Coordinates of C-alpha atoms and ligand atoms in Angstrom, one line a residue:
X32 CA 82.5 43.1 155.0
X33 CA 85.8 41.4 156.0
X34 CA 87.8 40.0 153.1
X35 CA 90.7 37.6 153.1
X36 CA 93.7 39.6 152.3
X37 CA 96.0 38.0 149.6
X38 CA 99.1 36.8 151.3
X39 CA 97.6 35.8 154.5
X40 CA 98.4 32.1 154.3
X41 CA 96.9 31.2 157.8
X42 CA 93.6 32.9 156.9
X43 CA 93.5 31.2 153.5
X44 CA 94.3 27.8 155.3
X45 CA 91.5 28.3 157.8
X46 CA 88.9 29.4 155.0
X47 CA 89.9 26.0 153.2
X48 CA 89.5 23.9 156.3
X49 CA 86.2 25.6 157.2
X50 CA 85.0 24.9 153.6
X51 CA 86.2 21.2 153.7
X52 CA 84.5 20.6 157.1
X53 CA 81.2 22.0 155.8
X54 CA 81.4 20.2 152.6
X55 CA 82.0 17.0 154.4
X56 CA 78.8 17.3 156.6
X57 CA 76.9 18.7 153.6
X58 CA 77.7 15.4 151.5
X59 CA 77.8 13.0 154.4
X60 CA 75.3 14.2 157.0
X61 CA 75.9 14.2 160.8
X62 CA 79.4 13.3 161.5
X63 CA 81.4 13.0 164.8
X64 CA 84.3 15.3 165.5
X65 CA 86.4 12.2 165.7
X66 CA 85.5 11.0 162.3
X67 CA 85.9 14.5 160.9
X68 CA 89.3 14.6 162.4
X69 CA 90.3 11.4 160.7
X70 CA 88.6 12.1 157.2
X71 CA 90.0 15.6 157.0
X72 CA 93.4 14.7 158.3
X73 CA 93.2 17.5 161.1
X74 CA 93.9 17.2 164.8
X75 CA 91.1 17.2 167.2
X76 CA 91.7 20.7 168.5
X77 CA 91.6 22.0 164.9
X78 CA 88.4 20.4 164.3
X79 CA 87.1 21.9 167.6
X80 CA 88.0 25.4 166.7
X81 CA 86.5 25.1 163.1
X82 CA 83.2 23.6 164.4
X83 CA 83.0 26.4 167.0
X84 CA 83.3 29.0 164.2
X85 CA 80.8 27.3 162.0
X86 CA 78.4 26.8 164.9
X87 CA 78.7 30.5 165.8
X88 CA 78.1 31.5 162.2
X89 CA 74.9 29.3 162.3
X90 CA 75.7 26.8 159.3
X91 CA 76.2 23.6 161.5
X92 CA 75.1 22.5 165.0
X93 CA 76.7 20.3 167.5
X94 CA 74.9 17.6 169.5
X95 CA 75.5 14.7 171.7
X96 CA 75.2 11.4 169.7
X97 CA 72.1 9.4 170.2
X98 CA 74.1 6.4 171.3
X99 CA 75.8 7.8 174.6
X100 CA 75.8 4.5 176.5
X101 CA 79.3 3.6 175.6
X102 CA 82.1 4.2 178.1
X103 CA 84.3 7.4 177.8
X104 CA 83.4 10.9 176.8
X105 CA 81.3 10.7 173.5
X106 CA 82.6 12.7 170.5
X107 CA 80.0 15.5 169.6
X108 CA 78.2 15.1 166.3
X109 CA 78.3 18.0 163.7
X110 CA 75.3 18.4 161.6
X111 CA 74.4 20.8 158.7
X112 CA 71.7 23.5 159.7
X113 CA 69.4 22.1 157.0
X114 CA 66.3 23.9 158.1
X115 CA 68.1 27.3 158.4
X116 CA 70.6 27.4 155.6
X117 CA 69.2 26.9 152.0
X118 CA 69.6 27.7 148.3
X119 CA 66.9 28.3 145.8
X120 CA 67.2 25.7 143.1
X121 CA 65.5 25.8 139.7
X122 CA 65.3 23.4 136.9
X123 CA 64.0 24.4 133.4
X124 CA 63.3 21.3 131.3
X125 CA 61.4 21.3 128.0
X126 CA 58.0 20.1 129.5
X127 CA 58.4 21.3 133.1
X128 CA 59.6 24.1 135.4
X129 CA 60.8 23.1 138.8
X130 CA 61.7 25.3 141.8
X131 CA 62.7 24.2 145.3
X132 CA 64.2 25.4 148.5
X133 CA 67.0 22.8 149.2
X134 CA 68.6 22.9 152.7
X135 CA 72.2 22.5 153.5
X136 CA 72.9 18.7 153.3
X137 CA 70.9 18.4 150.1
X138 CA 67.4 18.1 151.5
X139 CA 64.5 19.3 149.3
X140 CA 62.5 21.3 151.9
X141 CA 59.8 22.7 149.7
X142 CA 59.0 22.6 145.9
X143 CA 56.8 23.9 143.1
X144 CA 56.4 22.5 139.7
X145 CA 54.6 23.5 136.6
X146 CA 54.0 21.4 133.6
X147 CA 54.3 23.3 130.4
X148 CA 52.9 23.1 126.9
X149 CA 55.5 21.9 124.4
X150 CA 56.0 24.9 122.4
X151 CA 59.0 27.3 122.2
X152 CA 58.8 29.2 125.4
X153 CA 59.1 32.8 126.1
X154 CA 62.0 34.0 128.3
X155 CA 59.7 36.4 130.2
X156 CA 57.2 33.6 130.9
X157 CA 59.7 31.2 132.0
X158 CA 61.5 33.7 134.4
X159 CA 58.2 35.1 135.5
X160 CA 57.0 31.8 136.6
X161 CA 60.3 30.8 138.5
X162 CA 60.3 34.2 140.3
X163 CA 56.7 33.6 141.4
X164 CA 57.6 30.1 142.6
X165 CA 60.6 31.8 144.5
X166 CA 58.1 34.3 146.2
X167 CA 55.9 31.4 147.3
X168 CA 58.8 29.3 148.6
X169 CA 60.3 32.4 150.5
X170 CA 57.0 33.1 152.2
X171 CA 57.1 29.7 154.0
X172 CA 60.7 29.9 155.4
X173 CA 61.2 29.6 159.2
X174 CA 62.4 32.7 161.0
X175 CA 66.1 33.3 160.9
X176 CA 66.8 31.3 158.0
X177 CA 69.3 32.4 155.3
X178 CA 69.2 31.8 151.4
X179 CA 73.0 31.6 150.6
X180 CA 72.7 31.4 146.8
X181 CA 70.6 30.6 143.7
X182 CA 71.5 27.7 141.3
X183 CA 69.6 26.8 138.0
X184 CA 69.8 24.0 135.6
X185 CA 68.8 24.5 132.0
X186 CA 68.1 22.1 129.1
X187 CA 70.5 23.5 126.6
X188 CA 74.0 25.0 126.1
X189 CA 74.8 27.5 128.8
X190 CA 77.7 29.9 129.0
X191 CA 78.5 29.3 132.7
X192 CA 80.5 32.7 133.1
X193 CA 77.3 34.7 132.7
X194 CA 74.3 32.4 132.6
X195 CA 73.4 33.1 128.9
X196 CA 71.6 30.3 127.1
X197 CA 73.6 30.2 124.0
X198 CA 71.5 27.3 122.1
X199 CA 68.6 25.4 123.3
X200 CA 67.9 22.9 120.5
X201 CA 64.5 21.9 122.0
X202 CA 63.4 25.3 123.3
X203 CA 64.4 27.5 120.4
X204 CA 66.4 29.7 122.5
X205 CA 69.6 31.4 121.1
X206 CA 71.6 33.8 123.1
X207 CA 68.8 34.4 125.7
X208 CA 69.9 36.3 129.0
X209 CA 68.3 33.6 131.3
X210 CA 70.6 34.0 134.2
X211 CA 70.9 37.7 134.3
X212 CA 67.1 38.0 133.8
X213 CA 66.3 35.6 136.6
X214 CA 68.7 37.4 138.9
X215 CA 66.9 40.6 138.1
X216 CA 63.4 39.3 138.7
X217 CA 64.3 37.5 141.9
X218 CA 66.0 40.8 143.2
X219 CA 67.4 39.0 146.2
X220 CA 70.8 40.7 145.9
X221 CA 72.3 37.2 145.2
X222 CA 74.1 35.9 142.0
X223 CA 72.2 33.3 140.0
X224 CA 74.5 30.6 138.8
X225 CA 73.3 28.5 135.7
X226 CA 74.6 25.3 134.3
X227 CA 73.6 22.7 131.7
X228 CA 71.3 20.1 133.2
X229 CA 73.3 17.1 132.3
X230 CA 76.5 18.6 133.5
X231 CA 74.9 19.3 136.8
X232 CA 73.1 16.0 136.9
X233 CA 76.4 14.3 136.4
X234 CA 77.7 16.0 139.6
X235 CA 74.5 15.4 141.6
X236 CA 74.7 11.6 140.8
X237 CA 78.4 11.5 141.6
X238 CA 77.9 13.2 145.0
X239 CA 74.5 11.9 146.1
X240 CA 73.2 9.2 143.7
X241 CA 74.2 6.2 141.7
X242 CA 77.8 7.5 141.2
X243 CA 79.0 7.9 144.6
X244 CA 82.6 6.9 145.1
X245 CA 83.4 7.0 141.4
X246 CA 86.2 9.2 140.1
X247 CA 85.2 8.8 136.4
X248 CA 81.5 8.9 135.5
X249 CA 79.4 9.5 132.4
X250 CA 75.8 10.7 132.9
X251 CA 73.3 10.6 130.2
X252 CA 70.1 12.6 130.6
X253 CA 67.2 12.1 128.3
X254 CA 64.6 14.9 128.3
X255 CA 63.2 15.5 124.8
X256 CA 66.8 15.3 123.7
X257 CA 69.8 13.7 125.1
X258 CA 72.4 15.6 127.2
X259 CA 75.7 14.4 128.6
X260 CA 77.7 15.1 131.7
X261 CA 81.3 13.7 132.2
X262 CA 83.3 13.6 135.4
X263 CA 87.0 12.9 134.8
X264 CA 89.3 12.2 137.7
X265 CA 86.7 13.8 140.2
X266 CA 86.2 16.9 138.1
X267 CA 83.4 18.0 135.8
X268 CA 84.5 18.2 132.2
X269 CA 83.4 21.7 131.0
X270 CA 85.6 22.2 128.0
X271 CA 87.0 25.5 126.9
X272 CA 83.8 27.6 127.2
X273 CA 81.4 25.2 129.1
X274 CA 79.9 23.4 126.1
X275 CA 81.7 20.1 126.5
X276 CA 80.0 16.5 126.7
X277 CA 77.3 17.3 124.1
X278 CA 77.0 13.6 123.7
X279 CA 73.5 13.8 122.3
X280 CA 75.0 15.3 119.1
X281 CA 77.7 12.8 118.8
X282 CA 77.1 11.4 115.2
X283 CA 76.3 7.8 115.3
X284 CA 74.4 7.3 112.0
X285 CA 75.5 9.9 109.4
X286 CA 74.2 8.4 106.3
X287 CA 70.7 6.9 107.2
X288 CA 70.1 8.8 110.3
X289 CA 67.0 10.7 111.5
X290 CA 67.3 14.5 111.3
X291 CA 68.2 16.2 114.6
X292 CA 67.0 19.4 116.1
X293 CA 70.6 20.7 115.9
X294 CA 70.3 20.8 112.1
X295 CA 72.5 17.7 111.6
X296 CA 71.6 14.1 110.9
X297 CA 72.1 10.9 112.9
X298 CA 73.0 12.4 116.1
X299 CA 72.6 10.1 119.1
X300 CA 69.8 12.2 120.4
X301 CA 68.0 11.7 116.9
X302 CA 68.4 8.0 117.3
X303 CA 67.5 7.3 120.9
X304 CA 65.5 10.5 121.9
X305 CA 61.7 10.6 122.7
X306 CA 60.6 11.3 119.1
X307 CA 62.8 8.2 117.8
X308 CA 61.3 5.8 120.2
X309 CA 57.6 6.9 119.8
X310 CA 57.9 7.0 116.0
X311 CA 59.6 3.6 115.8
X312 CA 56.9 2.2 118.0
X313 CA 54.2 3.8 115.8
X314 CA 52.7 5.4 118.8
X315 CA 49.9 7.8 118.0
X316 CA 51.1 11.3 117.1
X317 CA 50.3 13.7 119.9
X318 CA 51.5 11.3 122.7
X319 CA 54.6 12.9 124.0
X320 CA 56.6 13.2 127.2
X321 CA 57.8 10.8 129.8
X322 CA 54.4 9.1 130.3
X323 CA 54.4 8.3 126.5
X324 CA 58.0 6.8 126.8
X325 CA 57.1 4.8 129.9
X326 CA 53.9 3.6 128.0
X327 CA 56.2 2.1 125.2
X328 CA 58.4 0.3 127.9
X329 CA 55.2 -1.2 129.5
X330 CA 53.7 -2.1 126.3
X331 CA 56.9 -4.0 125.4
X332 CA 57.0 -5.8 128.7
X333 CA 53.3 -7.0 127.9
X334 CA 54.6 -8.5 124.6
X335 CA 53.5 -5.6 122.3
X336 CA 55.9 -6.4 119.3
X337 CA 56.0 -2.8 117.8
X338 CA 57.0 -1.5 121.2
X339 CA 59.6 -4.3 121.6
X340 CA 61.1 -3.7 118.2
X341 CA 61.2 0.1 118.8
X342 CA 63.0 -0.4 122.1
X343 CA 65.5 -2.9 120.6
X344 CA 66.3 -0.4 117.8
X345 CA 66.8 2.5 120.3
X346 CA 68.6 0.4 122.8
X347 CA 71.1 -0.7 120.0
X348 CA 71.8 2.9 119.2
X349 CA 72.1 3.8 122.9
X350 CA 74.6 1.0 123.1
X351 CA 76.6 2.5 120.1
X352 CA 76.7 5.8 121.9
X353 CA 77.8 4.4 125.3
X354 CA 80.4 2.2 123.6
X355 CA 82.0 5.1 122.1
X356 CA 82.0 7.0 125.3
X357 CA 83.5 4.0 127.2
X358 CA 86.3 3.7 124.7
X359 CA 87.0 7.4 125.0
X360 CA 86.9 7.9 128.7
X361 CA 87.2 4.5 130.5
X362 CA 84.5 5.5 133.0
X363 CA 83.8 3.5 136.2
X364 CA 80.1 4.0 135.8
X365 CA 77.6 5.1 133.2
X366 CA 74.3 6.5 134.7
X367 CA 71.0 6.8 132.7
X368 CA 68.9 9.7 133.9
X369 CA 65.6 11.4 133.0
X370 CA 63.5 9.4 130.3
X371 CA 66.5 7.3 129.5
X372 CA 66.0 5.6 132.9
X373 CA 62.9 4.0 131.2
X374 CA 64.6 3.5 127.9
X375 CA 67.6 1.7 129.7
X376 CA 65.2 -0.5 131.9
X377 CA 63.5 -1.6 128.7
X378 CA 66.6 -2.2 126.6
X379 CA 69.4 -3.2 128.8
X380 CA 70.2 -6.4 126.9
X381 CA 70.6 -4.4 123.6
X382 CA 72.8 -1.8 125.3
X383 CA 74.9 -4.4 126.8
X384 CA 75.2 -6.6 123.8
X385 CA 76.4 -3.5 121.9
X386 CA 79.0 -2.7 124.5
X387 CA 80.2 -6.2 124.4
X388 CA 80.5 -6.2 120.6
X389 CA 82.1 -2.6 120.3
X390 CA 84.2 -1.8 123.4
X391 CA 87.7 -2.8 123.6
X392 CA 87.7 -5.7 126.2
X393 CA 90.0 -4.1 128.8
X394 CA 87.9 -0.9 128.9
X395 CA 84.7 -2.8 129.7
X396 CA 86.2 -5.2 132.3
X397 CA 85.0 -3.0 135.3
X398 CA 82.5 -0.4 133.9
X399 CA 79.1 -0.5 135.6
X400 CA 75.8 0.7 134.1
X401 CA 73.3 2.2 136.5
X402 CA 69.9 4.0 136.7
X403 CA 70.0 7.4 138.2
X404 CA 69.2 7.1 141.9
X405 CA 67.9 10.6 142.4
X406 CA 64.9 9.9 140.1
X407 CA 63.1 12.8 138.7
X408 CA 65.3 15.2 140.8
X409 CA 68.8 14.6 139.5
X410 CA 69.0 17.9 137.6
X411 CA 67.2 19.8 140.3
X412 CA 69.7 18.6 142.9
X413 CA 72.5 19.5 140.5
X414 CA 71.2 23.0 140.3
X415 CA 71.0 23.2 144.2
X416 CA 74.7 21.9 144.4
X417 CA 75.8 24.7 142.0
X418 CA 74.2 27.0 144.4
X419 CA 76.0 25.6 147.3
X420 CA 79.5 25.6 145.7
X421 CA 80.4 29.1 146.7
X422 CA 79.3 28.6 150.3
X423 CA 81.4 25.5 150.6
X424 CA 84.4 27.4 149.1
X425 CA 84.1 30.3 151.5
X426 CA 81.5 29.7 154.3
X427 CA 81.9 32.9 156.3
X428 CA 81.7 35.5 153.6
X429 CA 79.0 33.8 151.5
X430 CA 76.8 33.0 154.5
X431 CA 77.0 36.6 155.7
X432 CA 76.0 38.2 152.3
X433 CA 73.1 35.7 152.3
X434 CA 69.4 36.9 151.8
X435 CA 67.4 37.1 155.0
X436 CA 63.7 37.0 154.6
X437 CA 61.9 39.5 156.7
X438 CA 58.7 37.8 158.0
Ligands
ZN168 ZN1 72.2 16.9 116.8

């Protein structure tokens, strides 16, 4: 395999430009050469050379635009090879396992889902199910397609360097070799990248969802617990070891708070998570999951007083958490994802009241509150983007080492 020699500035520049062009069409879809030249700040002959190389490689295609009636020679449109170039993406939540084949351009081409019993899952079971899903997904790929990487999102604290789950408060996992084990069981000869679900969700909403165009964003993801992802000046905040933004364990109610799965008391997650809402609403024990959360919101809309009171209480605590985050990070947008979409829908007035009361006036002048635009797929799409990251950094080498399924 050809590698870029250190100290070869032209090669390095070309690799960067190839990556920048591929990233642009991956995130923005079909784009004319003229627009690419303008957006990337490169001249048209450079763009022509780059698209020729990426076309020959097989990661983009060039076509005449649909609208060819205008006078003059039309600028060819460059599109990602969505059907041919893909990643395998996985999403491990407390209640469900998701696997998908996601094409370049971020299109979900095929997917599998398993709903799981809520008990502490076994590493072997989880990895075995995901590997079986992968086999099914790869069986259906078109001829000549290439899997360039594998990305997975996990509902707990991940060490990104090696994909070890350090701590999953709601799965009971401590120091489990999830990434390495998944890589071994898939046996595709590809690295498996693993990230925290809310970190990856923040990036997904920033690139493709409710946070497009924002340089500073906070994403709050409700599963059973509450995870957080923070984008600062366009970059994901990882912290020293990859464990940053555990906003669910920010202490908001230390003296009278509910016990949290992390062993502490009064964490944001303990006050606004699924269990807090269902118990405040006096919902029958045994009803859990997103449907149960949604049923509280619907009941409140129909005038059920205990559901309304529960949402008011939870919305107030959610507002306390968001207010602290706005004061700390001055985000342009706060995005609510997972089951917090329903909670926020049902308690937006409480959240906003708390922000008005507690956030410094100049910090809340322009902040927007939004619901995740990618719906149930925010964290899955985040896992896919983690998979695509290496290809976009180094298209030629990463595409060449990709897995080609023999039909
Ligand atoms: Zn906690």
